[in-house]
Amino acid sequence: MTKLPHIGNRASDVEMYLTTSLRRLQLDYVDLYLIHVPFGFVPDNTGENPAKNADGSFVLDDTDHLAVWKAMEQQVDSGHARSIGVSNFNISQLEKIVGAARICPATLQVELHAYLQQPELRACCSKLGIPLTAYSPLGSPGAKLHFQQKYNFQYPENNAPDLLEHPLVKQIGNIHGKSPAQVLLRHLVQQGIIVIPKSADPKRIKENGQIFDFELTPEEMLQLGGLDLGENGRIINFMFWKGVEKHPEYPFKQQESI
């Protein structure tokens, strides 16, 4: 799997960026090619990073979803991608793609975890028959530090919640003899959501796959469902890319004060 980057959201660049990825991966095709985000930036002279304005904000690019999607479909036709999908699209953006698609998105990949459960988006995907893939299913405990270091971006307090230490999650884990991570993953998988947890620890990678030998009770599912904070639970809002919220296709509602 690879993604069309935010500086490649133009129909004319879809094939170029995929060809570059295939060369770097030393592959003839990928199983899945995703549009990473629904907004685009103008690339700098290197073609590797976004161009910036004098104030440090990223230079916004026009983004035509339907034209980009047609170019994505051509990558399936050419054999460079077996399937194509989208990531970080909202409901209206997804419905627009599906309404005009010759090849329907194979998945929608979004941030989804106990603090950001996105019931409306999940219902939309179910109606459209599009599998939903959850990235950051453990709540991205390392996200705050990562974005601070990479982008010199300061997250507001309490905007990077640590679900792994939540008393309810730990309590349910103790009942089943499972780790908090296993409880959080099971909560999503039990609802038919694909999860892609991320870890560099071999022990945790193995542990993340050991979630099919237990089942959460209906009461436990309701309790975990009650942790949803709506938009206030979102961690990956892309605000570390200065000026992104001014793009017409920025997909998220502004967070409310809590």
mmCIF file of N, CA and C in Angstrom, residues 6-13 37-43 59-65 67-68 246-249:
data_model
loop_
_atom_site.group_PDB
_atom_site.id
_atom_site.type_symbol
_atom_site.label_atom_id
_atom_site.label_comp_id
_atom_site.label_asym_id
_atom_site.label_seq_id
_atom_site.Cartn_x
_atom_site.Cartn_y
_atom_site.Cartn_z
ATOM 1 N N HIS A 6 0.038 14.782 -0.409
ATOM 2 C CA HIS A 6 -0.727 16.029 -0.435
ATOM 3 C C HIS A 6 -0.226 17.007 -1.495
ATOM 4 N N ILE A 7 0.996 16.839 -1.969
ATOM 5 C CA ILE A 7 1.513 17.708 -3.027
ATOM 6 C C ILE A 7 1.264 17.110 -4.416
ATOM 7 N N GLY A 8 0.533 16.004 -4.461
ATOM 8 C CA GLY A 8 0.255 15.337 -5.739
ATOM 9 C C GLY A 8 -1.210 15.251 -6.083
ATOM 10 N N ASN A 9 -2.051 16.047 -5.414
ATOM 11 C CA ASN A 9 -3.502 15.957 -5.625
ATOM 12 C C ASN A 9 -3.943 16.677 -6.895
ATOM 13 N N ARG A 10 -3.329 16.296 -7.995
ATOM 14 C CA ARG A 10 -3.704 16.778 -9.319
ATOM 15 C C ARG A 10 -3.740 15.576 -10.248
ATOM 16 N N ALA A 11 -4.720 15.547 -11.137
ATOM 17 C CA ALA A 11 -4.855 14.406 -12.042
ATOM 18 C C ALA A 11 -3.576 14.160 -12.826
ATOM 19 N N SER A 12 -2.885 15.228 -13.193
ATOM 20 C CA SER A 12 -1.681 15.105 -14.014
ATOM 21 C C SER A 12 -0.508 14.481 -13.271
ATOM 22 N N ASP A 13 -0.588 14.441 -11.931
ATOM 23 C CA ASP A 13 0.546 13.956 -11.132
ATOM 24 C C ASP A 13 0.328 12.588 -10.504
ATOM 25 N N VAL A 37 -5.040 12.671 1.506
ATOM 26 C CA VAL A 37 -5.889 13.704 2.106
ATOM 27 C C VAL A 37 -6.724 14.349 1.008
ATOM 28 N N PRO A 38 -7.862 14.956 1.355
ATOM 29 C CA PRO A 38 -8.735 15.540 0.326
ATOM 30 C C PRO A 38 -8.335 16.938 -0.120
ATOM 31 N N PHE A 39 -7.290 17.507 0.468
ATOM 32 C CA PHE A 39 -6.813 18.841 0.099
ATOM 33 C C PHE A 39 -5.417 18.719 -0.501
ATOM 34 N N GLY A 40 -4.978 19.767 -1.183
ATOM 35 C CA GLY A 40 -3.681 19.701 -1.835
ATOM 36 C C GLY A 40 -2.836 20.936 -1.591
ATOM 37 N N PHE A 41 -1.519 20.759 -1.655
ATOM 38 C CA PHE A 41 -0.563 21.857 -1.555
ATOM 39 C C PHE A 41 0.268 21.922 -2.831
ATOM 40 N N VAL A 42 0.732 23.101 -3.155
ATOM 41 C CA VAL A 42 1.639 23.279 -4.283
ATOM 42 C C VAL A 42 3.019 22.774 -3.871
ATOM 43 N N PRO A 43 3.672 21.936 -4.676
ATOM 44 C CA PRO A 43 5.015 21.451 -4.316
ATOM 45 C C PRO A 43 6.073 22.543 -4.497
ATOM 46 N N VAL A 59 1.427 26.733 0.687
ATOM 47 C CA VAL A 59 0.728 27.274 -0.473
ATOM 48 C C VAL A 59 -0.355 26.287 -0.899
ATOM 49 N N LEU A 60 -1.602 26.726 -0.837
ATOM 50 C CA LEU A 60 -2.731 25.851 -1.143
ATOM 51 C C LEU A 60 -2.887 25.659 -2.640
ATOM 52 N N ASP A 61 -3.281 24.462 -3.036
ATOM 53 C CA ASP A 61 -3.473 24.117 -4.431
ATOM 54 C C ASP A 61 -4.950 23.832 -4.678
ATOM 55 N N ASP A 62 -5.430 24.084 -5.883
ATOM 56 C CA ASP A 62 -6.789 23.680 -6.240
ATOM 57 C C ASP A 62 -6.872 22.154 -6.228
ATOM 58 N N THR A 63 -8.004 21.635 -5.783
ATOM 59 C CA THR A 63 -8.159 20.182 -5.698
ATOM 60 C C THR A 63 -9.476 19.772 -6.343
ATOM 61 N N ASP A 64 -9.386 19.007 -7.416
ATOM 62 C CA ASP A 64 -10.559 18.497 -8.129
ATOM 63 C C ASP A 64 -10.647 16.995 -7.856
ATOM 64 N N HIS A 65 -11.488 16.624 -6.898
ATOM 65 C CA HIS A 65 -11.565 15.225 -6.479
ATOM 66 C C HIS A 65 -11.930 14.287 -7.617
ATOM 67 N N ALA A 67 -11.527 14.622 -10.896
ATOM 68 C CA ALA A 67 -10.446 14.468 -11.869
ATOM 69 C C ALA A 67 -9.335 13.587 -11.309
ATOM 70 N N VAL A 68 -9.016 13.790 -10.031
ATOM 71 C CA VAL A 68 -7.981 12.965 -9.395
ATOM 72 C C VAL A 68 -8.434 11.511 -9.334
ATOM 73 N N LYS A 246 -7.658 26.655 5.850
ATOM 74 C CA LYS A 246 -8.195 27.618 4.879
ATOM 75 C C LYS A 246 -8.468 26.968 3.524
ATOM 76 N N HIS A 247 -8.033 25.721 3.360
ATOM 77 C CA HIS A 247 -8.288 25.041 2.087
ATOM 78 C C HIS A 247 -9.781 24.714 1.976
ATOM 79 N N PRO A 248 -10.393 24.944 0.798
ATOM 80 C CA PRO A 248 -11.829 24.658 0.646
ATOM 81 C C PRO A 248 -12.198 23.208 0.927
ATOM 82 N N GLU A 249 -11.243 22.294 0.779
ATOM 83 C CA GLU A 249 -11.534 20.880 1.003
ATOM 84 C C GLU A 249 -11.021 20.373 2.353
#
